[in-house]
Tab-separated table of C-alpha atoms in Angstrom:
chain	number	residue	atom	x	y	z
A	1	MET	CA	-12.450	4.424	-4.030
A	2	SER	CA	-10.349	4.298	-7.127
A	3	GLY	CA	-7.375	6.426	-7.985
A	4	PHE	CA	-5.978	7.572	-11.280
A	5	SER	CA	-2.604	8.255	-12.741
A	6	ALA	CA	-2.162	11.964	-12.285
A	7	LYS	CA	-0.005	14.336	-14.263
A	8	ALA	CA	2.092	17.132	-12.857
A	9	GLY	CA	-0.059	20.167	-12.155
A	10	SER	CA	-3.168	18.082	-11.532
A	11	ARG	CA	-4.807	16.746	-8.413
A	12	ALA	CA	-5.020	13.002	-7.638
A	13	THR	CA	-8.225	12.997	-5.593
A	14	GLY	CA	-7.853	9.418	-4.350
A	15	ASP	CA	-4.930	9.593	-1.942
A	16	LEU	CA	-5.565	13.228	-1.035
A	17	ALA	CA	-9.135	12.362	-0.028
A	18	ARG	CA	-7.950	9.359	2.014
A	19	TRP	CA	-5.271	11.193	3.981
A	20	GLY	CA	-6.737	14.662	3.881
A	21	PRO	CA	-5.035	17.878	2.787
A	22	PRO	CA	-3.099	20.013	5.270
A	23	PRO	CA	-4.836	22.957	6.975
A	24	ILE	CA	-5.408	25.798	4.541
A	25	LEU	CA	-3.154	28.702	5.384
A	26	GLY	CA	-3.668	32.074	3.817
A	27	PRO	CA	-6.227	33.301	1.302
A	28	ALA	CA	-7.005	31.526	-1.934
A	29	PRO	CA	-5.153	32.755	-5.030
A	30	ARG	CA	-6.901	35.305	-7.208
A	31	PHE	CA	-6.303	33.296	-10.391
A	32	ASN	CA	-5.717	29.654	-11.265
A	33	GLN	CA	-2.784	28.364	-13.335
A	34	ASP	CA	-4.637	29.138	-16.568
A	35	GLY	CA	-5.248	32.764	-15.590
A	36	GLU	CA	-8.942	32.260	-14.813
A	37	PRO	CA	-10.522	33.766	-11.685
A	38	PHE	CA	-9.992	31.185	-8.927
A	39	ASN	CA	-13.119	29.197	-7.985
A	40	PRO	CA	-12.593	26.950	-4.895
A	41	HIS	CA	-15.394	24.652	-6.074
A	42	LYS	CA	-13.851	24.207	-9.502
A	43	HIS	CA	-10.126	24.821	-9.233
A	44	THR	CA	-7.351	23.253	-7.145
A	45	ARG	CA	-5.271	25.263	-4.724
A	46	PRO	CA	-1.587	25.427	-5.733
A	47	GLU	CA	-0.447	23.497	-2.637
A	48	HIS	CA	-2.711	20.601	-3.647
A	49	MET	CA	-1.207	20.330	-7.118
A	50	LEU	CA	1.050	17.465	-8.121
A	51	VAL	CA	4.607	18.528	-8.902
A	52	ASP	CA	7.735	16.670	-9.983
A	53	ILE	CA	9.641	15.337	-6.985
A	54	LEU	CA	12.897	16.654	-8.495
A	55	PRO	CA	13.543	18.958	-11.469
A	56	SER	CA	14.432	15.889	-13.540
A	57	GLY	CA	11.044	14.321	-12.799
A	58	SER	CA	12.738	11.097	-11.695
A	59	LEU	CA	13.704	9.763	-8.285
A	60	PRO	CA	17.105	8.087	-7.755
A	61	LEU	CA	16.774	5.044	-5.471
A	62	MET	CA	19.013	2.126	-4.588
A	63	PRO	CA	18.096	-0.951	-6.691
A	64	VAL	CA	16.620	-2.806	-3.704
A	65	GLN	CA	14.468	0.221	-2.869
A	66	ALA	CA	13.313	0.630	-6.465
A	67	SER	CA	12.329	-3.056	-6.630
A	68	TRP	CA	10.366	-2.704	-3.384
A	69	ILE	CA	8.462	0.337	-4.684
A	70	GLU	CA	7.724	-1.245	-8.075
A	71	ARG	CA	6.559	-4.451	-6.406
A	72	ALA	CA	4.180	-2.494	-4.164
A	73	VAL	CA	2.358	-1.031	-7.183
A	74	ASP	CA	0.929	-4.385	-8.283
A	75	ARG	CA	0.927	-6.116	-4.908
A	76	TYR	CA	-1.172	-3.459	-3.158
A	77	GLY	CA	-3.198	-1.969	-5.997
A	78	PHE	CA	-1.546	1.399	-6.527
A	79	ASP	CA	-1.860	3.124	-9.879
A	80	ASP	CA	1.828	3.927	-10.302
A	81	ILE	CA	5.108	4.410	-8.461
A	82	GLY	CA	4.255	8.051	-7.810
A	83	GLU	CA	1.230	7.032	-5.747
A	84	VAL	CA	3.375	4.620	-3.710
A	85	ILE	CA	5.877	7.402	-2.967
A	86	ARG	CA	3.076	9.800	-1.960
A	87	HIS	CA	1.618	7.092	0.294
A	88	LEU	CA	4.964	6.662	2.068
A	89	VAL	CA	5.316	10.423	2.538
A	90	PHE	CA	1.789	10.609	3.973
A	91	ALA	CA	2.582	7.649	6.238
A	92	VAL	CA	5.829	8.998	7.673
A	93	ASN	CA	4.377	12.477	8.152
A	94	ALA	CA	1.527	10.919	10.150
A	95	GLU	CA	3.946	9.185	12.528
A	96	ARG	CA	4.514	10.475	16.055
A	97	LYS	CA	7.135	13.186	16.522
A	98	GLU	CA	9.460	10.700	18.220
A	99	VAL	CA	9.263	8.364	15.224
A	100	LYS	CA	10.023	11.156	12.769
A	101	LYS	CA	13.162	11.972	14.741
A	102	LEU	CA	14.130	8.312	14.590
A	103	VAL	CA	13.592	8.265	10.819
A	104	PHE	CA	15.491	11.402	9.855
A	105	LYS	CA	17.982	12.079	12.646
A	106	ILE	CA	19.387	8.600	13.213
A	107	LYS	CA	22.006	7.753	10.601
A	108	ARG	CA	21.690	4.341	8.970
A	109	CYS	CA	24.652	3.222	6.868
A	110	LEU	CA	22.617	0.659	4.944
A	111	HIS	CA	24.135	1.761	1.641
A	112	CYS	CA	27.374	3.332	2.844
A	113	HIS	CA	29.660	4.592	0.066
A	114	VAL	CA	32.796	4.738	2.213
A	115	GLY	CA	35.512	2.603	0.623
A	116	ALA	CA	33.212	1.554	-2.231
A	117	ARG	CA	33.935	1.709	-5.945
A	118	GLN	CA	32.406	4.634	-7.779
A	119	ASP	CA	29.816	2.440	-9.498
A	120	GLN	CA	29.308	-0.024	-6.640
A	121	HIS	CA	26.185	1.735	-5.371
A	122	ALA	CA	24.706	2.891	-8.665
A	123	LYS	CA	21.150	4.157	-8.270
A	124	VAL	CA	18.065	3.447	-10.343
A	125	ASN	CA	15.978	6.359	-11.567
A	126	LEU	CA	12.236	5.831	-11.194
A	127	SER	CA	10.001	8.111	-13.214
A	128	PRO	CA	7.696	9.837	-13.430
A	129	VAL	CA	7.337	10.593	-9.717
A	130	GLN	CA	5.054	13.392	-8.555
A	131	VAL	CA	4.097	14.402	-5.034
A	132	TYR	CA	1.760	17.096	-3.801
A	133	SER	CA	3.226	20.561	-3.542
A	134	PHE	CA	2.654	20.590	0.234
A	135	GLN	CA	4.483	17.237	0.506
A	136	LEU	CA	7.477	18.608	-1.384
A	137	LYS	CA	7.466	21.649	0.919
A	138	TRP	CA	7.477	19.326	3.953
A	139	LEU	CA	10.315	17.207	2.538
A	140	THR	CA	12.289	20.396	1.890
A	141	SER	CA	11.801	21.413	5.526
A	142	VAL	CA	13.136	17.984	6.553
A	143	VAL	CA	16.270	18.653	4.505
A	144	ASP	CA	16.647	22.092	6.121
A	145	ASN	CA	16.242	20.822	9.702
A	146	CYS	CA	17.851	17.370	9.657
A	147	PRO	CA	21.219	15.968	8.549
A	148	VAL	CA	19.757	15.083	5.149
A	149	ARG	CA	21.475	16.160	1.939
A	150	ASP	CA	18.492	16.611	-0.384
A	151	VAL	CA	14.910	15.560	-1.084
A	152	GLY	CA	16.028	12.456	-2.960
A	153	LYS	CA	18.062	11.379	0.080
A	154	ALA	CA	15.053	12.055	2.345
A	155	LEU	CA	12.931	9.679	0.302
A	156	ARG	CA	15.637	7.007	0.301
A	157	ILE	CA	15.752	7.329	4.093
A	158	ILE	CA	11.965	6.861	4.260
A	159	CYS	CA	12.222	3.721	2.120
A	160	ASP	CA	15.069	2.374	4.274
A	161	TYR	CA	13.118	3.001	7.472
A	162	TYR	CA	9.986	1.144	6.414
A	163	MET	CA	11.913	-1.636	4.670
A	164	SER	CA	13.898	-2.167	7.881
A	165	ARG	CA	10.661	-2.403	9.889
A	166	VAL	CA	9.462	-5.132	7.509
A	167	ASN	CA	12.774	-7.017	7.734
A	168	GLU	CA	12.942	-6.726	11.529
A	169	ALA	CA	9.429	-8.151	11.880
A	170	GLU	CA	10.317	-11.101	9.654
A	171	ILE	CA	13.488	-11.819	11.648
A	172	ALA	CA	11.671	-11.505	14.985
A	173	LYS	CA	8.946	-13.879	13.822
A	174	GLY	CA	11.566	-16.461	12.871
A	175	LYS	CA	12.991	-16.397	16.395
A	176	VAL	CA	9.669	-17.294	18.056
A	177	ASP	CA	8.751	-20.967	18.403
A	178	ASN	CA	4.985	-20.398	18.360
A	179	SER	CA	4.901	-17.563	15.843
A	180	GLU	CA	1.332	-17.939	14.589
A	181	ASP	CA	0.169	-14.829	16.460
A	182	VAL	CA	3.345	-12.820	15.819
A	183	LYS	CA	3.389	-10.289	12.991
A	184	GLY	CA	5.828	-11.155	10.244
A	185	GLY	CA	7.315	-9.005	7.511
A	186	ASP	CA	4.380	-9.512	5.158
A	187	ASP	CA	1.958	-8.451	7.902
A	188	VAL	CA	3.878	-5.251	8.623
A	189	GLU	CA	4.191	-4.437	4.926
A	190	LEU	CA	0.488	-5.087	4.376
A	191	GLU	CA	-0.423	-2.776	7.255
A	192	LEU	CA	1.839	-0.058	5.855
A	193	PHE	CA	0.540	-0.081	2.300
A	194	THR	CA	-3.134	-0.408	3.243
A	195	ARG	CA	-3.251	2.485	5.721
A	196	ARG	CA	-6.226	4.758	5.089
A	197	ARG	CA	-7.339	2.468	2.241
A	198	SER	CA	-10.153	0.498	3.869
A	199	HIS	CA	-12.576	1.710	1.178
A	200	ASP	CA	-10.133	1.451	-1.733
A	201	SER	CA	-11.426	-1.389	-3.905
A	202	ARG	CA	-8.057	-1.664	-5.656
A	203	VAL	CA	-6.561	-3.142	-2.487
A	204	THR	CA	-9.137	-5.936	-2.381
A	205	VAL	CA	-8.636	-6.790	-6.037
A	206	ALA	CA	-4.832	-6.760	-5.740
A	207	ILE	CA	-4.685	-8.869	-2.595
A	208	ALA	CA	-7.122	-11.384	-4.070
A	209	ARG	CA	-4.478	-12.136	-6.695
A	210	TRP	CA	-1.821	-13.202	-4.192
A	211	ASN	CA	-3.329	-13.701	-0.743
A	212	THR	CA	-3.843	-17.462	-0.812
A	213	PRO	CA	-5.090	-18.711	2.595
A	214	VAL	CA	-2.565	-20.559	4.753
A	215	GLY	CA	-2.377	-24.247	3.826
A	216	SER	CA	-3.218	-23.758	0.151
A	217	SER	CA	-0.462	-24.010	-2.439
A	218	SER	CA	-2.701	-22.953	-5.327
A	219	GLU	CA	-1.378	-20.279	-7.631
A	220	VAL	CA	-4.856	-18.965	-8.342
A	221	GLU	CA	-3.937	-16.198	-10.718
A	222	ASN	CA	-2.181	-18.644	-13.057
A	223	LYS	CA	-5.109	-21.062	-13.373
A	224	GLU	CA	-7.987	-20.767	-15.795
A	225	PRO	CA	-11.115	-20.721	-13.591
A	226	VAL	CA	-13.805	-23.312	-14.077
A	227	GLN	CA	-17.321	-22.275	-15.092
A	228	ILE	CA	-19.381	-21.964	-11.909
A	229	LEU	CA	-22.673	-20.743	-13.430
A	230	SER	CA	-24.967	-23.117	-15.266
A	231	ASP	CA	-24.717	-23.221	-19.057
A	232	GLU	CA	-28.085	-21.454	-19.257
A	233	ALA	CA	-27.017	-18.653	-16.897
A	234	GLN	CA	-23.598	-18.355	-18.512
A	235	GLY	CA	-25.234	-17.962	-21.904
A	236	LEU	CA	-27.353	-14.985	-20.865
A	237	LYS	CA	-26.474	-11.634	-22.392
A	238	GLY	CA	-24.393	-9.604	-19.951
A	239	ALA	CA	-23.417	-12.618	-17.824
A	240	CYS	CA	-20.048	-12.401	-16.080
A	241	SER	CA	-17.241	-14.450	-17.560
A	242	PRO	CA	-16.004	-17.444	-15.522
A	243	ARG	CA	-12.940	-15.421	-14.468
A	244	GLU	CA	-15.059	-12.426	-13.371
A	245	THR	CA	-17.342	-14.745	-11.379
A	246	ALA	CA	-14.365	-16.417	-9.711
A	247	GLU	CA	-12.804	-13.051	-8.834
A	248	ALA	CA	-16.095	-11.842	-7.320
A	249	ILE	CA	-16.374	-14.930	-5.115
A	250	ARG	CA	-12.759	-14.604	-3.994
A	251	ARG	CA	-13.150	-10.913	-3.184
A	252	CYS	CA	-16.252	-11.264	-1.045
A	253	GLN	CA	-15.158	-14.647	0.375
A	254	VAL	CA	-18.769	-15.672	0.932
A	255	GLY	CA	-19.241	-19.382	1.465
A	256	ARG	CA	-15.596	-20.254	2.074
A	257	GLY	CA	-16.646	-23.825	2.821
A	258	SER	CA	-18.698	-24.180	-0.342
A	259	ALA	CA	-17.721	-26.078	-3.464
A	260	SER	CA	-18.113	-22.935	-5.597
A	261	TYR	CA	-15.562	-21.074	-3.487
A	262	ALA	CA	-13.082	-23.951	-3.815
A	263	GLU	CA	-13.705	-24.083	-7.565
A	264	SER	CA	-13.167	-20.329	-7.892
A	265	ARG	CA	-9.752	-20.816	-6.315
A	266	GLY	CA	-8.910	-23.738	-8.575
A	267	GLU	CA	-8.197	-25.933	-5.553
A	268	THR	CA	-7.874	-29.682	-5.511
A	269	ALA	CA	-9.920	-31.613	-2.955
A	270	GLU	CA	-6.812	-32.082	-0.797
A	271	GLU	CA	-5.978	-28.363	-0.891
A	272	THR	CA	-9.537	-27.484	0.089
A	273	LYS	CA	-9.436	-29.917	2.981
A	274	LYS	CA	-6.172	-28.467	4.338
A	275	ARG	CA	-7.415	-24.893	3.957
A	276	ARG	CA	-10.695	-25.603	5.737
A	277	GLU	CA	-8.984	-27.429	8.603
A	278	LEU	CA	-6.840	-24.394	9.330
A	279	GLU	CA	-9.726	-21.958	8.867
A	280	VAL	CA	-12.001	-23.947	11.204
A	281	MET	CA	-9.190	-24.145	13.765
A	282	LYS	CA	-8.875	-20.366	13.664
A	283	GLU	CA	-12.652	-19.853	13.757
A	284	ASP	CA	-12.846	-22.025	16.887
A	285	GLY	CA	-9.930	-20.244	18.576
A	286	GLU	CA	-10.155	-18.171	21.740
A	287	GLU	CA	-9.817	-14.858	19.881
A	288	MET	CA	-12.768	-15.673	17.641
A	289	LYS	CA	-14.831	-16.857	20.611
A	290	ARG	CA	-14.206	-13.554	22.396
A	291	ALA	CA	-15.177	-11.645	19.260
A	292	LYS	CA	-18.416	-13.614	18.887
A	293	GLU	CA	-19.254	-13.056	22.551
A	294	LEU	CA	-18.681	-9.324	22.147
A	295	ILE	CA	-20.981	-9.282	19.109
A	296	ARG	CA	-23.695	-11.126	21.040
A	297	LYS	CA	-23.457	-8.649	23.933
A	298	THR	CA	-23.502	-5.691	21.565
A	299	LEU	CA	-26.532	-6.906	19.644
A	300	GLY	CA	-28.305	-8.070	22.791
């Protein structure tokens, strides 16, 4: 499922379809925003419209938060920063009640201004940032019911909460001697930004650009892929380019032990050998054996 960059007053069907709209309360409006008779099969309900997060249309974040959001756009295949913000709002609103209390009612002085110079904690304005009208209504209720100054502060708190979860996981992993099976910061961040996106092809494409298997030092995205098809096949009208072919092989990961897969990654023979040794070790592990046994029992 692909998304698209939405404008204020429009509906971004991608993330709304993945997470689902809130229950419809009350009758549909008589007219849409253009004054036409409202048609539920053609028009969007006002609460499902995208609106500016703040009157200015921009969101003030701490520099480290802004960098994290901007990085997530490319790293996890979002269309823009607005979609990342909406994803985080969906995510926190889907948390258990106890977690929401932890997020909004526990004070974290991660960017405390007490005793600081006036410009020491200057914020960065990200724009444009739109959320759904029902999300803005929920954030406003958070401000009304929690010790939170405004909607902008609520979103900075959400960023701080999830960034701290990522950092805590990375620190905890570093304290464990045998940490192979322990989730690190990257694992927690990946789980966060891929929630409800199992059928979003943008995730697969984005991760293929940076998710090099353990043991491989190849920077795949910076290498010009070799031609895998024969000259005759490559010369056919409509044939994929070498880069498109390489991307397709990486995305589906079929034949990970084949020469074509190694070539699509731009690996040297030594890099391929190291990667395969680790992959085979994992494939022969107890977890994989249990999974295979379960599959055999299921299929009879």
